[in-house]
XYZ file of C-alpha atoms in Angstrom:
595
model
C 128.759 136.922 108.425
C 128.666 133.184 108.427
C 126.162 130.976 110.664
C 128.904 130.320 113.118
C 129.158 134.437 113.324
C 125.351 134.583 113.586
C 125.271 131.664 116.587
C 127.821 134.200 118.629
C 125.974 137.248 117.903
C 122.680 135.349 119.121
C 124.149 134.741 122.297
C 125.752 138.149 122.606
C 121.894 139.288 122.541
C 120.905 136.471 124.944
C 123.798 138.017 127.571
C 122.873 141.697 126.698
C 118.833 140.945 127.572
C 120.007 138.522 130.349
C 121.613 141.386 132.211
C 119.104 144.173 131.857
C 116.838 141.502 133.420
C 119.134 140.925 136.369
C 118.922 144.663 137.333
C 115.478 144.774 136.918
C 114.491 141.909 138.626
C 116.835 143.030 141.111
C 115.256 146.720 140.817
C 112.119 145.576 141.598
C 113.020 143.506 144.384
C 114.307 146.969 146.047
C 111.335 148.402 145.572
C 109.335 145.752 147.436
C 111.433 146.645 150.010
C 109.714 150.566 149.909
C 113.141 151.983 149.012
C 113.226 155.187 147.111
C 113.782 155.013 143.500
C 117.087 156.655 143.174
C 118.059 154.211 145.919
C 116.442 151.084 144.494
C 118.551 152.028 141.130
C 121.472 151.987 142.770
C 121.263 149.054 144.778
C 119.806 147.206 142.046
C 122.881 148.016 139.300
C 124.924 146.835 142.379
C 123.509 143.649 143.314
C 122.958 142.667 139.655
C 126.790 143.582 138.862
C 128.770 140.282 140.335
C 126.329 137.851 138.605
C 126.703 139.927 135.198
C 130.580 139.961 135.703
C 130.908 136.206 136.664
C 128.013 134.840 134.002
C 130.146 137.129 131.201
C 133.499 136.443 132.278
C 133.218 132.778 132.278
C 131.592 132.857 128.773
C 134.221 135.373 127.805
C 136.669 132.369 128.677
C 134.822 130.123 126.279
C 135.406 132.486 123.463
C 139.066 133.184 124.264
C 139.851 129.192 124.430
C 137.940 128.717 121.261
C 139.425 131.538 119.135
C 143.239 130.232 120.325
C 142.053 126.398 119.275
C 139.022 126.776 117.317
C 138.561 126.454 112.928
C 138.072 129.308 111.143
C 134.451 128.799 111.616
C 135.338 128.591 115.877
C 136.701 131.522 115.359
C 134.188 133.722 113.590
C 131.632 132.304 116.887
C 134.182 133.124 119.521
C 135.088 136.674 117.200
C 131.445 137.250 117.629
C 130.824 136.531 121.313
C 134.188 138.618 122.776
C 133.312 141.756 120.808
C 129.127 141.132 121.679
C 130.272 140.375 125.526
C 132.217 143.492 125.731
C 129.752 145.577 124.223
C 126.648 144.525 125.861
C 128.690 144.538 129.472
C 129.714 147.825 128.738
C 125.970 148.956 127.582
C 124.113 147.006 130.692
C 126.374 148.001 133.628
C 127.517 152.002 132.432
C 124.989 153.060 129.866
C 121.979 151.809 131.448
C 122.486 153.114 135.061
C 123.500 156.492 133.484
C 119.860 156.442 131.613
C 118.348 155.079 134.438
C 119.702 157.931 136.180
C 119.140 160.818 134.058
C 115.245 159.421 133.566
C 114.878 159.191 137.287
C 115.960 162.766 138.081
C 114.241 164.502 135.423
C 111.309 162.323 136.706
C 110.525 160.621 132.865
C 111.078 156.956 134.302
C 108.647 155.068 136.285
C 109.954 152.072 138.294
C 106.353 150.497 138.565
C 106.595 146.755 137.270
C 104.459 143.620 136.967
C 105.239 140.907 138.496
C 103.500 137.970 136.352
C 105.215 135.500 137.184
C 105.982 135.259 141.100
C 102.027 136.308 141.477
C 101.501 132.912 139.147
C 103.782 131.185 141.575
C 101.844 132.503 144.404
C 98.521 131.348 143.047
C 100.073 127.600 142.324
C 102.182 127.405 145.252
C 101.151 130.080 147.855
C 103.846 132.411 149.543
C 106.061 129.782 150.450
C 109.275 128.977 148.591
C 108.681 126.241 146.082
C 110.201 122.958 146.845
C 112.470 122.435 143.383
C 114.639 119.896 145.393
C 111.769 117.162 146.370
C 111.658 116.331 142.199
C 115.793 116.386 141.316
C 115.443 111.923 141.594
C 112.707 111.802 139.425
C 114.400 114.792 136.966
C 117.635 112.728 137.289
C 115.673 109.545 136.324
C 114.106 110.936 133.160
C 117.463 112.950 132.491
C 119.474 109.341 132.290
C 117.145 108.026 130.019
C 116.506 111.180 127.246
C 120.572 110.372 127.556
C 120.587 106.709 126.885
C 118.445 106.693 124.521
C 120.579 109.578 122.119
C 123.354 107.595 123.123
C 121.962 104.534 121.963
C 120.632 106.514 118.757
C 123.550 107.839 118.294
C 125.464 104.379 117.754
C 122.432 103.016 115.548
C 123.142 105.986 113.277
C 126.779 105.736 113.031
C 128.729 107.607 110.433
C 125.187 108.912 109.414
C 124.877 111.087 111.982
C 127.462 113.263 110.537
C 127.202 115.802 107.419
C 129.372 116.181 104.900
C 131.021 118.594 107.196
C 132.570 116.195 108.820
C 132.180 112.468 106.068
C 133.534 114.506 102.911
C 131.612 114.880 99.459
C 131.453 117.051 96.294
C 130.472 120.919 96.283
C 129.527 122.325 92.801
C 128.369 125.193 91.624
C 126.056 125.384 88.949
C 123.882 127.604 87.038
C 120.631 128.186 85.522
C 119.222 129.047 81.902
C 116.331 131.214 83.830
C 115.994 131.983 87.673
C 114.076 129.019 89.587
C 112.621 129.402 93.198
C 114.941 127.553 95.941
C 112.203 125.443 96.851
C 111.742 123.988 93.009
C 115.394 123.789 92.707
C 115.435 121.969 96.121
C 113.100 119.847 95.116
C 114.909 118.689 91.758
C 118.044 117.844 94.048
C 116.214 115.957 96.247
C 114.886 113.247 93.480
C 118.472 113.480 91.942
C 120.158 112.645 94.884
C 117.483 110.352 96.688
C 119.663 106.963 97.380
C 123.127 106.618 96.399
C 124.573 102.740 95.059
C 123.664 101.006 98.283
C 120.528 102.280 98.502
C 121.973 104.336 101.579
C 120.059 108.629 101.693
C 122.593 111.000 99.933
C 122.974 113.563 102.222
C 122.855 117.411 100.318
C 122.495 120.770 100.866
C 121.347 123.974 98.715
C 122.561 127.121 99.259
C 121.552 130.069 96.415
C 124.847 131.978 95.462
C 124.208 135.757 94.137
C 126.634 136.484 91.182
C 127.735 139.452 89.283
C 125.899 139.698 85.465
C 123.674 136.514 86.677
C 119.761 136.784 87.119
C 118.369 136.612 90.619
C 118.189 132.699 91.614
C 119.972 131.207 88.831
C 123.187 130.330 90.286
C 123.382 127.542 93.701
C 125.859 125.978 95.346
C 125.123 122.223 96.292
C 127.204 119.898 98.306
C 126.323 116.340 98.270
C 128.092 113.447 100.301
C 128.998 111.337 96.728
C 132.821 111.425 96.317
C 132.525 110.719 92.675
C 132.691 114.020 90.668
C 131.555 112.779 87.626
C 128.432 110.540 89.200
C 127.514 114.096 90.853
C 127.558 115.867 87.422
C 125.686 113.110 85.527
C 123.312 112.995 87.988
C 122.190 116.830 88.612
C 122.070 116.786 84.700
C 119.679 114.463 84.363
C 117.458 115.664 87.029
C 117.294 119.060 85.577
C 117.117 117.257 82.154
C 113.669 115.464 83.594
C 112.158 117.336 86.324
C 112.798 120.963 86.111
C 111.303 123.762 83.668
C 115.016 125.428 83.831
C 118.163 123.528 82.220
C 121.865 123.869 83.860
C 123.688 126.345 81.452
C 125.769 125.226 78.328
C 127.823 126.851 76.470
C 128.978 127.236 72.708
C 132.363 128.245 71.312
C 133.033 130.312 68.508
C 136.136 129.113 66.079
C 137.086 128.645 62.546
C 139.161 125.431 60.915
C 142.895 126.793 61.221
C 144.762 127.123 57.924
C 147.126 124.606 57.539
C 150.213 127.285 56.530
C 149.422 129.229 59.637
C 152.945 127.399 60.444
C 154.605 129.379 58.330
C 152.653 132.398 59.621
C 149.666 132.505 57.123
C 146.654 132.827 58.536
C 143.335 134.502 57.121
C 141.890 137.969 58.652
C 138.447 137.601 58.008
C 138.511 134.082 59.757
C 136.374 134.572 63.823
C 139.081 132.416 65.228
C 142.351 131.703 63.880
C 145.388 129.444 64.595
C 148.992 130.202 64.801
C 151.906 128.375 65.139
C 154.987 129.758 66.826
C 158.070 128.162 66.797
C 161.274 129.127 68.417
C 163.584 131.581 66.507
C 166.303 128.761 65.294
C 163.326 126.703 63.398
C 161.729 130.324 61.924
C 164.779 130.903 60.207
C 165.120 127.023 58.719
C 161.397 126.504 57.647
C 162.608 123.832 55.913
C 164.013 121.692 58.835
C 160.316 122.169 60.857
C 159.406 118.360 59.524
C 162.846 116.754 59.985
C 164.187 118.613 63.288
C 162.300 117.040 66.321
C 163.620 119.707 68.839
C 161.780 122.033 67.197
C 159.316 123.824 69.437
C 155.888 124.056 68.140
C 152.644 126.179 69.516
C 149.658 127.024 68.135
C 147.913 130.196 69.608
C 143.909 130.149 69.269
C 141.570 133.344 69.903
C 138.084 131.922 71.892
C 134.830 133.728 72.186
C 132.052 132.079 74.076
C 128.267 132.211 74.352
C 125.220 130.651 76.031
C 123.971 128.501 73.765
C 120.480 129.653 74.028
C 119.470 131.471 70.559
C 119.838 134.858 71.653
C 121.679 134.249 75.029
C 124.324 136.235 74.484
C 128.003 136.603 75.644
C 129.092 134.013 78.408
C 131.993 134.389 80.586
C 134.169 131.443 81.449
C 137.422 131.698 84.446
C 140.592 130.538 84.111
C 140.222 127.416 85.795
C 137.559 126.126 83.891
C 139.015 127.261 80.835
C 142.233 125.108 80.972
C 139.688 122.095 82.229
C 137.775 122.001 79.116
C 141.244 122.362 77.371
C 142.597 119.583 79.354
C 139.704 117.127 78.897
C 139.484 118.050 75.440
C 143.012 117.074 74.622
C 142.329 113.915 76.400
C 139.180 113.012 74.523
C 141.612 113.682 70.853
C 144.380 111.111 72.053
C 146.470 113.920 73.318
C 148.071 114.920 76.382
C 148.171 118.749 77.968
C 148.646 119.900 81.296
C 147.733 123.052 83.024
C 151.538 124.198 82.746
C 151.365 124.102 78.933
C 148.232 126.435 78.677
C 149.481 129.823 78.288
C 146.218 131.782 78.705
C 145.098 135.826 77.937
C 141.758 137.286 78.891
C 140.680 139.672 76.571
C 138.873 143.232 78.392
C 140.151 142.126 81.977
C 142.439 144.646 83.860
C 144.991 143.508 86.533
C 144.292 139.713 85.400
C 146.595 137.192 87.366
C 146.517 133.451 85.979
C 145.184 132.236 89.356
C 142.185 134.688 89.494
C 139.021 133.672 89.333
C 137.437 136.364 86.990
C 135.653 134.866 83.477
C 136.059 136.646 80.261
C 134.016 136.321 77.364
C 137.056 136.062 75.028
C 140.544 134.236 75.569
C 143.540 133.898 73.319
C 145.320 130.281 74.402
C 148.452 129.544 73.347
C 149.305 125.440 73.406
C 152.353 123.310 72.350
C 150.437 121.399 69.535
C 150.253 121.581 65.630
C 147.684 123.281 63.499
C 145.920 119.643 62.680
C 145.927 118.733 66.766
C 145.177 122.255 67.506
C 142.445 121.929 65.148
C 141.518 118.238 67.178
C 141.347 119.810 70.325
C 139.388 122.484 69.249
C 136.507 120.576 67.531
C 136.592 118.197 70.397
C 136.236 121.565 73.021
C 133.556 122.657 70.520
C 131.211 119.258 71.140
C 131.876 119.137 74.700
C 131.597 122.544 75.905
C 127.646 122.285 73.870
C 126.870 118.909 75.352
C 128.066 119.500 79.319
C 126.724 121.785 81.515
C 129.097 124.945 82.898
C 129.843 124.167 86.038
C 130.893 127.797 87.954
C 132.839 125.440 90.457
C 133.663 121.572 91.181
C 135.527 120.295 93.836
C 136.236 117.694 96.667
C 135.034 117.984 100.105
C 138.012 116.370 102.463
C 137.225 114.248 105.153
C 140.673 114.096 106.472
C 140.069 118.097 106.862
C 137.274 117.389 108.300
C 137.939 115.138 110.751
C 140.933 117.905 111.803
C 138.592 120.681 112.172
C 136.135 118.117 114.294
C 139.485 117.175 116.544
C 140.146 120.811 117.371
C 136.269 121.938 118.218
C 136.324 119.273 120.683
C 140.039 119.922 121.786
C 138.635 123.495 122.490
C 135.524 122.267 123.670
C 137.357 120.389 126.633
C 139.713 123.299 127.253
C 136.975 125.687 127.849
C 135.475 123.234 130.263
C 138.533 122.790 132.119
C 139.059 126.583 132.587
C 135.276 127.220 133.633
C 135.796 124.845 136.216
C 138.854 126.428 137.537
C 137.449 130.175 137.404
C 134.057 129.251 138.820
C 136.298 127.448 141.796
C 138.237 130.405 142.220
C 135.275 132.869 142.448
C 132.912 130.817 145.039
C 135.782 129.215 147.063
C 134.320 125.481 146.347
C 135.184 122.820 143.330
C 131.748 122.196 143.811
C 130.408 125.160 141.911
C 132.772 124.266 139.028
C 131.973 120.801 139.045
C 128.096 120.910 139.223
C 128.071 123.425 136.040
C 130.220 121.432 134.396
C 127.780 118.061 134.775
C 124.823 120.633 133.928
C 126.905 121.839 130.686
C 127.636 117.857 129.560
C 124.094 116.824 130.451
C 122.637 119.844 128.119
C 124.694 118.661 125.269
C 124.015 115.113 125.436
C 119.817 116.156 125.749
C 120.273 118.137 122.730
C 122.436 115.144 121.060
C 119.748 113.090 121.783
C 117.179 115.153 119.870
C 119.392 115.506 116.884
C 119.881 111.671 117.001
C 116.255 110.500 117.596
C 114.793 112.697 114.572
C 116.189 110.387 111.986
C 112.816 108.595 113.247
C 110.392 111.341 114.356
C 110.639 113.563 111.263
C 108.090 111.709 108.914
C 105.412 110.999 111.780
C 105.971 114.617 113.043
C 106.875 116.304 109.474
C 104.040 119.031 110.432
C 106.236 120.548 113.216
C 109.246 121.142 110.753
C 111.463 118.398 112.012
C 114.326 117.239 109.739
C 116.640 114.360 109.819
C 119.167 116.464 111.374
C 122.980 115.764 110.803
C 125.837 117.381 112.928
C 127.348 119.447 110.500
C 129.603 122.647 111.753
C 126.289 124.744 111.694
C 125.007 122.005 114.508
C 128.927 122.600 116.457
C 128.268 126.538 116.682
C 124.815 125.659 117.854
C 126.228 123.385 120.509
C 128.845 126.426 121.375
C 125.936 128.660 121.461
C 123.754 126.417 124.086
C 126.804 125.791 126.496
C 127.073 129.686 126.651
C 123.826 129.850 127.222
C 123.083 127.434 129.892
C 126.774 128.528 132.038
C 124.979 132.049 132.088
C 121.897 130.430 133.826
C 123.525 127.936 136.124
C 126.249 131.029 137.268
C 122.670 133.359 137.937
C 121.479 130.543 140.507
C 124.612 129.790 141.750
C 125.421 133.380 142.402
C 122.129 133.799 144.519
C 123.171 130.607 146.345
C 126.281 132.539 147.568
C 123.811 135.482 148.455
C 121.471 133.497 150.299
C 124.103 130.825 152.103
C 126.425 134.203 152.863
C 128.378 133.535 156.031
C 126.786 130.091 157.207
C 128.952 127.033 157.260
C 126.332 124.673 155.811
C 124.715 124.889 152.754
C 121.111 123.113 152.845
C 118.109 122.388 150.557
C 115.734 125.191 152.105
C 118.699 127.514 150.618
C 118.844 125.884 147.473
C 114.747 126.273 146.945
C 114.382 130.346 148.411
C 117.787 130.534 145.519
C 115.893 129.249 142.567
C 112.690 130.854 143.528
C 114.179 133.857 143.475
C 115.240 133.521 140.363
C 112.683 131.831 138.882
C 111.453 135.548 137.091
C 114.463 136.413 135.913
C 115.197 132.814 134.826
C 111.582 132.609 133.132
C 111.313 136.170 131.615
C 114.909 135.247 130.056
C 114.524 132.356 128.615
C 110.932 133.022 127.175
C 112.273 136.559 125.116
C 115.031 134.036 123.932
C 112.807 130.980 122.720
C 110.178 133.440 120.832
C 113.003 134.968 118.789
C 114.547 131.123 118.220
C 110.862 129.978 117.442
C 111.044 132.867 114.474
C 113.805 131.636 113.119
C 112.844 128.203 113.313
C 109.744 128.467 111.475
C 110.104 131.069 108.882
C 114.388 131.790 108.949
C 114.440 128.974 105.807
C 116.653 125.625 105.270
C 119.914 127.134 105.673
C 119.241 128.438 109.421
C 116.703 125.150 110.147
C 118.789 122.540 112.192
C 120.714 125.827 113.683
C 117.515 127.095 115.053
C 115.909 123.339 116.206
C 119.445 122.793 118.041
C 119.166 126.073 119.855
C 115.445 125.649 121.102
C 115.965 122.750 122.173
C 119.388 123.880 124.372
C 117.826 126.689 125.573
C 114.823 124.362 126.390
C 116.825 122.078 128.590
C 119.507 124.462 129.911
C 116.720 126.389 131.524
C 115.331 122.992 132.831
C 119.029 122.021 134.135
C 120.170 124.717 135.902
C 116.602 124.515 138.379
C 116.498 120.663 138.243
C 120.043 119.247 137.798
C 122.808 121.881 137.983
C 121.733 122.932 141.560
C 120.591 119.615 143.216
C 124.214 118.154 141.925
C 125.543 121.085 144.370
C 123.531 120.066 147.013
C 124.907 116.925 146.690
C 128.380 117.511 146.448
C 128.472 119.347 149.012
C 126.494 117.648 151.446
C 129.307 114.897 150.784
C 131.969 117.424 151.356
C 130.056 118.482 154.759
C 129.816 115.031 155.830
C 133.247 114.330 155.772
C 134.146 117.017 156.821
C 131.770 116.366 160.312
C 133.665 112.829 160.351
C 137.253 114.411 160.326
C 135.990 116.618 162.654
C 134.912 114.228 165.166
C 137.515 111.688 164.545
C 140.048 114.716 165.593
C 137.788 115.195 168.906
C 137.915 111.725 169.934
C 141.440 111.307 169.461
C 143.467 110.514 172.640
């Protein structure tokens, strides 16, 4: 389950406790109205059932855009959210009435609630419906600016604002000689990679990898945004080298000097390692022409056996890949020249061994088109290097061109989701209006939450104390982003829905109905978000590095999507559709006063 997985299974629980809350809320509103309980079940289940079919089905659109466009890493979110929609619909609206109902005959349930937070409401503001519309200019007005100024951020930032997600890098995987804490390994990287050539911050991130046959916390993945493999390599060495009381891993190789007539098949039992060379059957049965014939195919076939080079270590396993590397570099450092193609490799003790599998062995037999004397090179050369450099369990380039494909098609499916929420939320309350205004409300809650992300490059040392980072938009920060416009649609559909209630059949739509809308749901709204933020605040605080700028991204969404769908998604309504109503009254009398 990768983070993007995790980000649609927290919003699968978000929409699961969102809809038990809409039947209670509307639950308890029946039995304000003295209805019977059996009665106030029923009615409540089927008030609360069109706002939990149009807040799911919308998001269920999301995911169903984003798995067709998405990246891998889309997909696993959207994978997430369609099987977490479908399951906590299906639990909310049939389970839960069924329970409800079985409780309520056998008389086990009680439907007595507490009402917290309309009797808080009621002490602040009295009875009366609380006037949410008399502050949407001075929300708008502090809105803009939390906007501008990301904006702005954003641009100071540039290319910085991005991880290595998105700019490219080096991963590597490395090990240990002992298991280290994260937190000490952590803090190694960090003074390794501090500044890079231009005195620029090296972005990085630490991630501890569990292994077979490797003690607990000895193995990490790191990704760095250096391009330059080797700088990345000489640089963790020497920080483990200095600061750490572990050392990367090295390696030793055991082999013996081959015996110069192993070309003619000679070779000595007793030696560890020994040296063949194989020629093709035309120059086996001239042994004579071997120096004079330059057609004459020569290989020399080596048995390996490796070890950590700790006193005492024992065994070490080495894969395929790295195997013909060494080989490869080795060769290079002798003068000579060998390819992968040329390495005929053998794992000794491995079953149903392909060449391209990534299994290690602690014992190889390698076959390679050189002499005894170059074989002989090579391995002395493959001897010194494999004791000097670390074992690296994986090294490789992090694309940017990949990258920037995988950031074209989140925001290709971004729009498309956009463009179909509009379109259903049209269709289901017969206006563009509704579409449009949760739309802005979506874009406004991303750009707020932008603007956060952006502005910590500043705010993390003075406010260091409350966890703050110098976040990056990395794809962890994306499926965040997917998470919060899930998230805030739910909440802006909720209010809009009760907008439809309360409007029903009149031909005007008016800000008394927008305020009795929103305090109505102001509970449901409040008791929602508040379960959700407590469980994000957890996470925040004590869910570690890898889940950190996740968490901060969603707390602050949530945050402002509950803020936005009181304060911006349903005054933008208002206003849209008092401009639709006023031209519609000027048609209208432009019509009467026509000859």
């Amino acid at each position: 389950l990768t983070l993007s997985g995790i980000a649609g299974l927290v919003l699968s629980v978000g929409m699961s406790v969102d809809a038990n809350v809409l039947v209670f809320e509307r639950i308890r509103e029946e039995m304000e109205k003295k209805a019977t309980p059996r009665l106030a079940i029923r009615n409540g289940f089927d008030r609360a059932w069109t706002t939990i079919f149009d807040s799911n089905l919308t998001t269920l659109i999301t995911a169903i855009v984003l798995y067709w466009v998405g990246t891998e890493q889309i997909k696993g979110f959207a994978v997430t959210l369609i099987i977490g929609l479908a399951i906590s619909l299906f639990t909310a609206v049939f389970v839960s009435h069924k329970l409800f109902e079985i409780c309520e005959k056998t008389r086990f349930l009680s439907l007595g609630m507490a009402d917290y937070v309309n009797s808080a409401k009621r002490a602040v503001f009295g009875a009366a419906d609380v006037d949410f519309m008399s502050y949407r200019f001075a929300c708008y007005a502090g809105s803009l600016l939390l906007i501008a100024i990301g904006l702005i951020a954003t641009f100071l930032r540039g290319s910085q604002i991005l991880d290595i997600d998105f700019n490219g890098g080096t991963s590597i995987v490395f090990s240990l000689d002992k298991g280290l804490p994260a937190d000490e390994v952590r803090t190694v990287v960090q003074k390794a990679f501090d500044k890079d050539q231009d005195d620029l911050p090296i972005q990085s991130s630490l991630i501890n990898v569990e292994m077979k046959d490797a003690e607990k916390n000895s193995v990490y993945k790191l990704d760095v945004s250096l391009k330059d493999q080797a700088e990345v390599a000489s640089r963790l060495l020497k920080g483990f080298s200095e600061e750490s009381s572990a050392r990367l891993v090295t390696y030793d190789v055991d082999y013996s000097t081959p015996d110069p007539q192993s070309s003619l098949g000679v070779s000595s039992p007793a030696k560890l390692v020994s040296f063949q060379e194989n020629k093709t059957e035309e120059a086996a049965a001239k042994p004579t022409d071997v120096t004079s014939s330059s057609n004459a195919e020569v290989k020399s076939k080596v048995d390996l056996s490796f070890h950590k080079s700790a006193v005492g270590a024992g065994k070490a396993k080495i894969n395929a890949k790295q195997l013909r590397e060494a080989l490869s570099a080795a060769a290079t450092a002798a003068g000579l020249t060998l390819v992968d193609a040329q390495i005929e490799l053998y794992p000794k003790g491995l079953e149903n061994w392909t060449p391209d599998s990534s299994l290690g062995a602690e014992e190889w037999t390698v076959t390679i088109p050189f002499n005894a004397a170059d074989t002989n090179t090579i391995g002395s050369k493959l001897k010194d290097q494999i004791r000097t450099q670390p074992v690296w369990q994986s090294i490789s380039k992090i694309e940017a061109s990949v990258a920037s494909e995988m950031q074209q098609r989140a925001w290709a499916g971004l729009a498309l989701s956009l463009i179909f929420i509009v379109a259903y939320i049209w269709f289901r309350f017969q206006n563009l209006a509704y579409g449009i205004a949760a739309v802005i409300a979506l874009i406004h809650d991303v750009l707020i939450t932008l603007a956060f992300i952006a502005v910590s490059h500043w705010l993390f040392r003075p406010l260091g104390f409350l966890q703050i980072e110098d976040f990056k938009i990395s794809l962890t920060i994306v499926a965040a982003f997917l998470t919060i416009i899930g998230y805030s649609l739910n909440d802006t559909i909720v209010v809009f829905d009760r907008i439809r209630e309360v409007k029903g059949k009149s031909p005007r739509l008016t800000k008394e109905m927008i305020n009795s809308s929103v305090t109505q749901t102001l509970s449901r709204t409040l008791l929602t978000s508040s379960t959700t933020i407590v469980a994000i605040l957890l996470m925040y605080f004590f869910g570690g590095e890898g889940i950190h700028g996740f968490a901060f991204c969603l707390l602050i969404g949530i945050l402002v999507g509950t803020y936005s769908s009181i304060f911006i998604a349903a005054p933008i309504l208002l206003w849209i559709v008092e401009r639709q109503q006023a031209a519609k009254a000027k048609s209208s009398r432009r019509v009467a006063s026509a000859p």
